[in-house]
Short mmCIF file of N, CA, C and O in Angstrom, two decimals:
data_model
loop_
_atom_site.label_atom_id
_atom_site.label_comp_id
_atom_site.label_asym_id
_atom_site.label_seq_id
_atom_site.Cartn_x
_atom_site.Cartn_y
_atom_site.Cartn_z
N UNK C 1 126.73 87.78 107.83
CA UNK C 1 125.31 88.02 108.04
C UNK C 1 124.59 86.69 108.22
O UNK C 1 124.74 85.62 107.62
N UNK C 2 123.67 87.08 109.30
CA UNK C 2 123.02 85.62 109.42
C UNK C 2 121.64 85.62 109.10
O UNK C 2 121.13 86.68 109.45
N UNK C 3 120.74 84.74 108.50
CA UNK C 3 119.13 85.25 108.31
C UNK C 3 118.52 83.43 108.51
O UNK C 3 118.76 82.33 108.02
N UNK C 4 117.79 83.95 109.37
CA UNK C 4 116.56 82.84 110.24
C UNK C 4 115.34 82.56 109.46
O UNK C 4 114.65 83.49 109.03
N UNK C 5 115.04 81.36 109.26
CA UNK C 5 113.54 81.44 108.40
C UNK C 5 113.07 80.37 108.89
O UNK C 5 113.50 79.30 108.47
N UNK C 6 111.91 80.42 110.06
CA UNK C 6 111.25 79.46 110.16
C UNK C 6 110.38 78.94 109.83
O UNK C 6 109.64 79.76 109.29
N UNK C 7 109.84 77.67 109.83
CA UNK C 7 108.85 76.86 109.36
C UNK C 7 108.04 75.88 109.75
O UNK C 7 108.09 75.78 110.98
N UNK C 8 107.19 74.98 109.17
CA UNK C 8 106.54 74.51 110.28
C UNK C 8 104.96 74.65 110.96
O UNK C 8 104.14 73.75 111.11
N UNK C 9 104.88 75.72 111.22
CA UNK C 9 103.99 76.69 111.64
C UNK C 9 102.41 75.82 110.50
O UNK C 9 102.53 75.32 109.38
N UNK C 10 100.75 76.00 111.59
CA UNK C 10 99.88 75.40 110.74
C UNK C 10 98.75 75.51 111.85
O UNK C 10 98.91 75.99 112.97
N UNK C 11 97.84 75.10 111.45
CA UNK C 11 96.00 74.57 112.12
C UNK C 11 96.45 73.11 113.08
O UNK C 11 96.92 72.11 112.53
N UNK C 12 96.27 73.18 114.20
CA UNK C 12 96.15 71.62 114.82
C UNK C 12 94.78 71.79 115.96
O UNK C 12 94.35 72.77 116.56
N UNK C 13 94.37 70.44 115.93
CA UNK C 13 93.32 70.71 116.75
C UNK C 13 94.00 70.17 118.36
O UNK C 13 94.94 69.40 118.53
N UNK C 14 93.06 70.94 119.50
CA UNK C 14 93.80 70.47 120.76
C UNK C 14 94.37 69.08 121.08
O UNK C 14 93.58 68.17 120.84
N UNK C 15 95.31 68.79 121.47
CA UNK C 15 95.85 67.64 121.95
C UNK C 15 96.79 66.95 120.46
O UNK C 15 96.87 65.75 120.22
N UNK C 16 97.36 67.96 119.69
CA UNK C 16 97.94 67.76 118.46
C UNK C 16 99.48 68.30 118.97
O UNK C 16 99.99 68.83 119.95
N UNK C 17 99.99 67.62 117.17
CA UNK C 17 101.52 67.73 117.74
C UNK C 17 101.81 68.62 116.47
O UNK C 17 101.02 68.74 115.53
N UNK C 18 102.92 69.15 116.54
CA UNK C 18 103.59 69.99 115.33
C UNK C 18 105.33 70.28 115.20
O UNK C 18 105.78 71.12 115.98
N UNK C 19 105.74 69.99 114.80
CA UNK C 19 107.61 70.49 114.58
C UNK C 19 107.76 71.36 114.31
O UNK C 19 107.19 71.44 113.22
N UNK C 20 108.43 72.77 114.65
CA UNK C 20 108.68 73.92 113.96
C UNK C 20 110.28 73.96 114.08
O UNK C 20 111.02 73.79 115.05
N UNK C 21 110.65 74.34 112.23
CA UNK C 21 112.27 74.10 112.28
C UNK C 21 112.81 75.61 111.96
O UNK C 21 112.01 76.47 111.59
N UNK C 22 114.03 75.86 112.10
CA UNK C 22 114.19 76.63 112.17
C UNK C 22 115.55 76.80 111.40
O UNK C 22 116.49 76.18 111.91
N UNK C 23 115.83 77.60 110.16
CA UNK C 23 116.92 77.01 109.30
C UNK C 23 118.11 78.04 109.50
O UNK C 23 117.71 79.20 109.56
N UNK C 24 119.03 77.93 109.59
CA UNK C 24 119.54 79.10 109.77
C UNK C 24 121.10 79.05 108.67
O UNK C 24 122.08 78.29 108.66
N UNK C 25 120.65 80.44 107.73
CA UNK C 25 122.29 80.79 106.77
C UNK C 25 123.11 81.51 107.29
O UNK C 25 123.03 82.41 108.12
N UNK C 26 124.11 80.94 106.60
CA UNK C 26 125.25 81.74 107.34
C UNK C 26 125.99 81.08 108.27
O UNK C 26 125.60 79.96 108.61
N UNK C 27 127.13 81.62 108.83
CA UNK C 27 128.04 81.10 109.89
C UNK C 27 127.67 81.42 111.28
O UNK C 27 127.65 82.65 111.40
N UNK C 28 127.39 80.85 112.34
CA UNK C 28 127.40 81.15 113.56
C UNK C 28 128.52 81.15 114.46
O UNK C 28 129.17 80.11 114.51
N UNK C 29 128.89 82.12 115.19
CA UNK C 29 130.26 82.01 115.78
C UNK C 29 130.02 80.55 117.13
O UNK C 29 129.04 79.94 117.56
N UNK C 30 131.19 80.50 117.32
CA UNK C 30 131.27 78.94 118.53
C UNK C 30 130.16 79.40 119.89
O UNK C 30 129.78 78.48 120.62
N UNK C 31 129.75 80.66 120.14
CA UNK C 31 129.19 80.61 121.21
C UNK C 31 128.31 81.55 120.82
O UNK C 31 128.57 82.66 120.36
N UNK C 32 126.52 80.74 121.14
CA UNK C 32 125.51 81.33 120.69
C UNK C 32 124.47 80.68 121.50
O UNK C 32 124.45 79.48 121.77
N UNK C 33 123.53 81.66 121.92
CA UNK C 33 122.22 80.89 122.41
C UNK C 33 121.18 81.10 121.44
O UNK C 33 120.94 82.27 121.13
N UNK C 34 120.37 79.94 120.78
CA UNK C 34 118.90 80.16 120.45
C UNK C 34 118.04 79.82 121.22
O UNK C 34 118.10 78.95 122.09
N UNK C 35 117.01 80.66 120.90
CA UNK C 35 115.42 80.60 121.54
C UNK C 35 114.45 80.63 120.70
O UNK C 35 114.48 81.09 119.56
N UNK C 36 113.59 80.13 121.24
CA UNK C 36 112.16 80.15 120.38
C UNK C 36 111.15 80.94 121.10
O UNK C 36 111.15 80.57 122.27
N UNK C 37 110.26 81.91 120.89
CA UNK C 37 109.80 82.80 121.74
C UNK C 37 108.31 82.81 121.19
O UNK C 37 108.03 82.20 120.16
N UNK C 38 107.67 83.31 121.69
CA UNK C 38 105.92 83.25 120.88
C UNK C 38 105.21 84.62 121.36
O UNK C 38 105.26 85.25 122.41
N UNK C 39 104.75 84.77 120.53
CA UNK C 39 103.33 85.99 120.60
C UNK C 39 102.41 85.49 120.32
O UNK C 39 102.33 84.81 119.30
N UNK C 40 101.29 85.70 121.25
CA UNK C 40 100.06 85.70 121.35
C UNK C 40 99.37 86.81 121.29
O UNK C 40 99.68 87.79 121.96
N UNK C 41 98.08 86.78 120.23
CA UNK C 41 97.55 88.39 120.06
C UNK C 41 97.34 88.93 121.65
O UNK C 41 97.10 88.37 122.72
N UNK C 42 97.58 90.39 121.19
CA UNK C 42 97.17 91.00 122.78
C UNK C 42 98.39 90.54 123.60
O UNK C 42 98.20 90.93 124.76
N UNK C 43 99.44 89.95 123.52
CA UNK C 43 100.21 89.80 124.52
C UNK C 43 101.73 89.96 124.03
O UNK C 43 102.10 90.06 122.86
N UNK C 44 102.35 89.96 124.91
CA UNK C 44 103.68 90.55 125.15
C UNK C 44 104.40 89.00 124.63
O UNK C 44 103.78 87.97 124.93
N UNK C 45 105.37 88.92 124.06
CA UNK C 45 106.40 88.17 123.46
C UNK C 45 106.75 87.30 124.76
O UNK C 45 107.10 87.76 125.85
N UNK C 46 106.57 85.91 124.42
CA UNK C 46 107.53 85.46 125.86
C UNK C 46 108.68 84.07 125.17
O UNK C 46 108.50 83.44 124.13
N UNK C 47 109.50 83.98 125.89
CA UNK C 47 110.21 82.93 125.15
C UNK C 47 110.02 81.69 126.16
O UNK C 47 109.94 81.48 127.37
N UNK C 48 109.99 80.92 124.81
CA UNK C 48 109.82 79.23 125.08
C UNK C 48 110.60 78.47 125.61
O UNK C 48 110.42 78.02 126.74
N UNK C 49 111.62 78.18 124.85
CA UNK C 49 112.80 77.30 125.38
C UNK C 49 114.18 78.26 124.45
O UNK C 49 114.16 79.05 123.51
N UNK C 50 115.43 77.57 125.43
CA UNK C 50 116.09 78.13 124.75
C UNK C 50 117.51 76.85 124.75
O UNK C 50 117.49 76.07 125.71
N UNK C 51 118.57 76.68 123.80
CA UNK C 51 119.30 75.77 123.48
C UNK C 51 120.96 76.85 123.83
O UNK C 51 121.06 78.02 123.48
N UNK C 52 121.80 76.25 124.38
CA UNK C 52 123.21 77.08 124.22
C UNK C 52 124.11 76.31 123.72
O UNK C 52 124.20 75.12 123.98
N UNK C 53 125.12 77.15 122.71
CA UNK C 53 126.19 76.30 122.10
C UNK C 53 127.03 75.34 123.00
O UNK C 53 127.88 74.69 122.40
N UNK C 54 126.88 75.08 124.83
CA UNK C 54 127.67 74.37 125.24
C UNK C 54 126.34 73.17 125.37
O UNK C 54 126.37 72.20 126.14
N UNK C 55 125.69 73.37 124.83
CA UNK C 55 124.34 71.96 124.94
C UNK C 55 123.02 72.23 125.91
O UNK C 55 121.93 71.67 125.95
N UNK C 56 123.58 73.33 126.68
CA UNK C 56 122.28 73.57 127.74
C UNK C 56 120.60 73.67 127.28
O UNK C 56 120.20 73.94 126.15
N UNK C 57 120.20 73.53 127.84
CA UNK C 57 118.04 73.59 127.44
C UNK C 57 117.86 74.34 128.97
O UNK C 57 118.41 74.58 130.04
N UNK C 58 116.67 74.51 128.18
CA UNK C 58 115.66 75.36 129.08
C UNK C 58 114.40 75.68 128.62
O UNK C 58 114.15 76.27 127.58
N UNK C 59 113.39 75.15 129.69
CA UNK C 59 112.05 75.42 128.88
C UNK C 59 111.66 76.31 129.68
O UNK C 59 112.40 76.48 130.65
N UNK C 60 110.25 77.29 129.60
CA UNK C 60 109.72 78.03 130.46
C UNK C 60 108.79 77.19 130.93
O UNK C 60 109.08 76.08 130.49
N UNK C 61 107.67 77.13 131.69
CA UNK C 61 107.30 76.44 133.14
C UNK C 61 106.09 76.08 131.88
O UNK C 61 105.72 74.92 132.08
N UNK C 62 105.52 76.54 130.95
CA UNK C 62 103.77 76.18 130.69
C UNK C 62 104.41 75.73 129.77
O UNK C 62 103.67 75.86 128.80
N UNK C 63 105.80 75.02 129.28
CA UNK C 63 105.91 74.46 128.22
C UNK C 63 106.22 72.99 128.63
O UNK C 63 105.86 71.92 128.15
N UNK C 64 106.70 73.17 129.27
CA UNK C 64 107.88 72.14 130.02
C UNK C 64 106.67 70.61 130.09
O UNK C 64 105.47 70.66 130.38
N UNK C 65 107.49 69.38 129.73
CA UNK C 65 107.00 68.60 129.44
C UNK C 65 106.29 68.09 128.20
O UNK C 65 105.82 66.97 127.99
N UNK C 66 106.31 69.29 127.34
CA UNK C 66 105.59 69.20 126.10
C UNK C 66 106.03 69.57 125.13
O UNK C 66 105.36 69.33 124.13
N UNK C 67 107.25 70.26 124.98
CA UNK C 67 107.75 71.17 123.94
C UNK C 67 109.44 70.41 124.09
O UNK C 67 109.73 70.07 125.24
N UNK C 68 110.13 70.23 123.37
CA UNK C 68 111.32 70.02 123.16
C UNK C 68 112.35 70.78 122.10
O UNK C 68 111.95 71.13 120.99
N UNK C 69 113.33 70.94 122.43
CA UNK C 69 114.23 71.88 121.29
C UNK C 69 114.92 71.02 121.14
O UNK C 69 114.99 69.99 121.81
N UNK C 70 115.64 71.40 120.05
CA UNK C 70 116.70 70.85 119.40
C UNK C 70 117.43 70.89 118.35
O UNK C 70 116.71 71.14 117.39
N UNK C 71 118.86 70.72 117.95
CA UNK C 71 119.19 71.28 116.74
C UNK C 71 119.70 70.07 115.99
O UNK C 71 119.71 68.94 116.49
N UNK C 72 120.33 70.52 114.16
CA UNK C 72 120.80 69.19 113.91
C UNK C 72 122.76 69.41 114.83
O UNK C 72 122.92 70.17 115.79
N UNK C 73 123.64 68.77 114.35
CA UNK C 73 125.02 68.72 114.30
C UNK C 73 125.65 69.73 113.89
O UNK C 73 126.50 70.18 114.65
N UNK C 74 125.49 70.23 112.87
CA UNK C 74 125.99 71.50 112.21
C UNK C 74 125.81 73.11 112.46
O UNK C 74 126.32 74.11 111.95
N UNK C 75 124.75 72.87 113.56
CA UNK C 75 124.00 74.22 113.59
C UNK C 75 123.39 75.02 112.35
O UNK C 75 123.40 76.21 112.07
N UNK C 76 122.84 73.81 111.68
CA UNK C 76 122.13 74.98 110.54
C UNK C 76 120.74 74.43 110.61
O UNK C 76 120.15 74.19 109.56
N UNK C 77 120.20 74.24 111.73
CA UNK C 77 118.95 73.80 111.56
C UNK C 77 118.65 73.69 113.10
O UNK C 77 119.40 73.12 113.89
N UNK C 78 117.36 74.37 113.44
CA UNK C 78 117.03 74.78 115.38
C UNK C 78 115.68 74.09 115.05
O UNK C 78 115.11 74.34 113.99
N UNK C 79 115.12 73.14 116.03
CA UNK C 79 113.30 72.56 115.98
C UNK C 79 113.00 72.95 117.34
O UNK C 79 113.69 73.16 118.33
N UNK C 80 111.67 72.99 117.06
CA UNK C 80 110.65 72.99 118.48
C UNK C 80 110.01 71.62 118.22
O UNK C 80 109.79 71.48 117.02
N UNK C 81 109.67 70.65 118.91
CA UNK C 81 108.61 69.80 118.68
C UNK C 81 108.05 70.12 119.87
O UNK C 81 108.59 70.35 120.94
N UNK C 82 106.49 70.09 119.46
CA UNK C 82 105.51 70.37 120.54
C UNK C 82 104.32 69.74 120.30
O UNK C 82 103.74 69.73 119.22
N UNK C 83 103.76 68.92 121.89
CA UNK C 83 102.97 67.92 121.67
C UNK C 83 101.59 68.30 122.53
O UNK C 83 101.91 69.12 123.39
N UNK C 84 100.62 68.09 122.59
CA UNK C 84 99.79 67.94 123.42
C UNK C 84 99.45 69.52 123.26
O UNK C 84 99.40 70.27 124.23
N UNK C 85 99.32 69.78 122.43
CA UNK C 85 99.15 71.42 121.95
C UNK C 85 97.72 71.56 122.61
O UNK C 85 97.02 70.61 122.96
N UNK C 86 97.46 72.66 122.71
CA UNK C 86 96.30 73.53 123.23
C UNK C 86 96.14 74.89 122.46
O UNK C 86 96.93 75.37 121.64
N UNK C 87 94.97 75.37 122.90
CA UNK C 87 94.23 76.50 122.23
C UNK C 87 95.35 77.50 122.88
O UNK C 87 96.09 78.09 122.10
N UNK C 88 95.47 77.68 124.09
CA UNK C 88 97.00 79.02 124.73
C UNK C 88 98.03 78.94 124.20
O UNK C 88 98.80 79.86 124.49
N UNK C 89 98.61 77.79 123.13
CA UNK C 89 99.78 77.69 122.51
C UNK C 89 99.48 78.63 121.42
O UNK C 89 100.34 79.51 121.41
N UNK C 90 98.63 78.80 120.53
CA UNK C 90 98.56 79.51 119.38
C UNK C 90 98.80 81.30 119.93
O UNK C 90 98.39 82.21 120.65
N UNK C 91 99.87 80.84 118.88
CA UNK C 91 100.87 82.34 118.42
C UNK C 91 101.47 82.12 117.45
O UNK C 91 101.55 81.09 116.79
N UNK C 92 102.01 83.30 117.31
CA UNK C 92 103.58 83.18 116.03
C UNK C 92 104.85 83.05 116.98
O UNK C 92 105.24 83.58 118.02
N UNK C 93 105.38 81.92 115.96
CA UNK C 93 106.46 81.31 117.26
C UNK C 93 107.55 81.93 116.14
O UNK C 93 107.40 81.89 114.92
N UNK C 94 108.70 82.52 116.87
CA UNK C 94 109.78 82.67 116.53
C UNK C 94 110.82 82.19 116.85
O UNK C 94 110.82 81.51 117.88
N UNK C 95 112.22 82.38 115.99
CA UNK C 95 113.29 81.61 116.35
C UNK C 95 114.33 83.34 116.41
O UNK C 95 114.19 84.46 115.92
N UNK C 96 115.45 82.58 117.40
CA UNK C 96 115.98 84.33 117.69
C UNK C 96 117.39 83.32 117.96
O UNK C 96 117.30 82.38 118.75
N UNK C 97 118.92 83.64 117.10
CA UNK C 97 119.71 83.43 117.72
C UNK C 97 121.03 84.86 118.56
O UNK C 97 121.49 85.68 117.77
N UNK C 98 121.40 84.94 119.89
CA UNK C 98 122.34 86.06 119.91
C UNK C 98 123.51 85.35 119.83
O UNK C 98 123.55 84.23 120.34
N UNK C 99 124.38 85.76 119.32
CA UNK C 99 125.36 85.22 119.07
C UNK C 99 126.37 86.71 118.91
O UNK C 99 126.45 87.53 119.82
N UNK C 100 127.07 86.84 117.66
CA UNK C 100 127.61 88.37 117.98
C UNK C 100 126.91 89.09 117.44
O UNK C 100 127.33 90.06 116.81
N UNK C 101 125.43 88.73 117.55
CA UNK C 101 124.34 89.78 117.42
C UNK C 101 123.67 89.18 117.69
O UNK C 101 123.98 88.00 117.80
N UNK C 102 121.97 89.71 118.02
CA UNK C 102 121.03 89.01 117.94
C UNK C 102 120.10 88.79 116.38
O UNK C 102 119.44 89.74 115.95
N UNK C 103 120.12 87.80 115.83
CA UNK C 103 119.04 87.28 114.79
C UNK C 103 117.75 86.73 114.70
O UNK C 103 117.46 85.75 115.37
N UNK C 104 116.88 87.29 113.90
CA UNK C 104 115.62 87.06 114.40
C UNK C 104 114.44 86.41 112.68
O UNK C 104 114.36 87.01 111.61
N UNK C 105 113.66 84.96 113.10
CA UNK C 105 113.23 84.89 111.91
C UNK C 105 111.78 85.64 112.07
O UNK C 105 111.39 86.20 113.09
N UNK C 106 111.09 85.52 110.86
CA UNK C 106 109.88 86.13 110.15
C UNK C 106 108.79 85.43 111.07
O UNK C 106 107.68 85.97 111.03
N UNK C 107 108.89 84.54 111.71
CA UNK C 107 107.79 83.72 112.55
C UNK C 107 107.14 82.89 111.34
O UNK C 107 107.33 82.92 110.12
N UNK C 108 106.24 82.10 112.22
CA UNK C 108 105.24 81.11 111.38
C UNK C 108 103.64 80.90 112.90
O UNK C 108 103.58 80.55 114.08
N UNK C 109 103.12 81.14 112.33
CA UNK C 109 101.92 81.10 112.78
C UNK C 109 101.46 79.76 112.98
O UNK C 109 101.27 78.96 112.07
N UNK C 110 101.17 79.40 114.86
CA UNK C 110 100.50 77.58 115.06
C UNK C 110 99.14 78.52 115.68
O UNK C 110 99.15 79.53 116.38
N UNK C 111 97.97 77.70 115.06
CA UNK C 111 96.66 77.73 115.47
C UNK C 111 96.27 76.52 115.52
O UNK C 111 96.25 75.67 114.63
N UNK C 112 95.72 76.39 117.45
CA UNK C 112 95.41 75.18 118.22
C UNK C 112 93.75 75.19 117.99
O UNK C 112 93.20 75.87 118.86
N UNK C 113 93.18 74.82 117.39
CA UNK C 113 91.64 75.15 117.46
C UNK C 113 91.15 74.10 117.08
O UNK C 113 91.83 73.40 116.33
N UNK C 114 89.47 73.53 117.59
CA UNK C 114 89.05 72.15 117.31
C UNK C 114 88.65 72.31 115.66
O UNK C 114 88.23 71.34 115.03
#
């Protein structure tokens, strides 16, 4: 069993930076993709970036340049760093790994506001 708990999550005012980590127990099998995905009230879930056990990234287009993923060595630990934040960034950002399932954490709430 695997269980996700992210963290991180807080108040920044526009043009602020924030780390959101993402801890993860348990064993992950050798081939797994995580993502970080966000909700915004009123809107549909979209995912951010995503990391694959052979090293691959991928950001989505309104992140790109500003948001970075990354994990430690061990795979027990997934980050977002995200810079140059704005008021459209605030959501609850989640961390989701599929692996031989999909796992999903509790979110943490970023609010971009002056």
């Amino acid at each position: 069993q695997v269980k996700l708990v992210e963290s991180g999550g807080g108040l920044v005012q526009p043009g602020g930076s924030l780390k959101l980590s993402c801890e993860v127990f348990g064993s992950l099998l050798d081939d797994w993709t995580m993502y970080w995905h966000r909700q915004s009230p009123g809107k549909p879930r979209r995912s951010v970036a995503l990391i694959r056990s052979d090293g691959g990234i991928s950001y989505s287009e309104f992140v790109k340049g500003r948001f970075t993923i990354s994990r430690n060595k061990d795979k027990s630990m997934f980050y977002l760093e995200m810079i140059m934040l704005q008021p459209e960034d605030t959501a609850v950002y989640y961390c989701n790994v599929m692996a031989d399932a999909g796992y999903w954490g509790q979110g943490t709430q970023v609010t971009v506001s002056p």
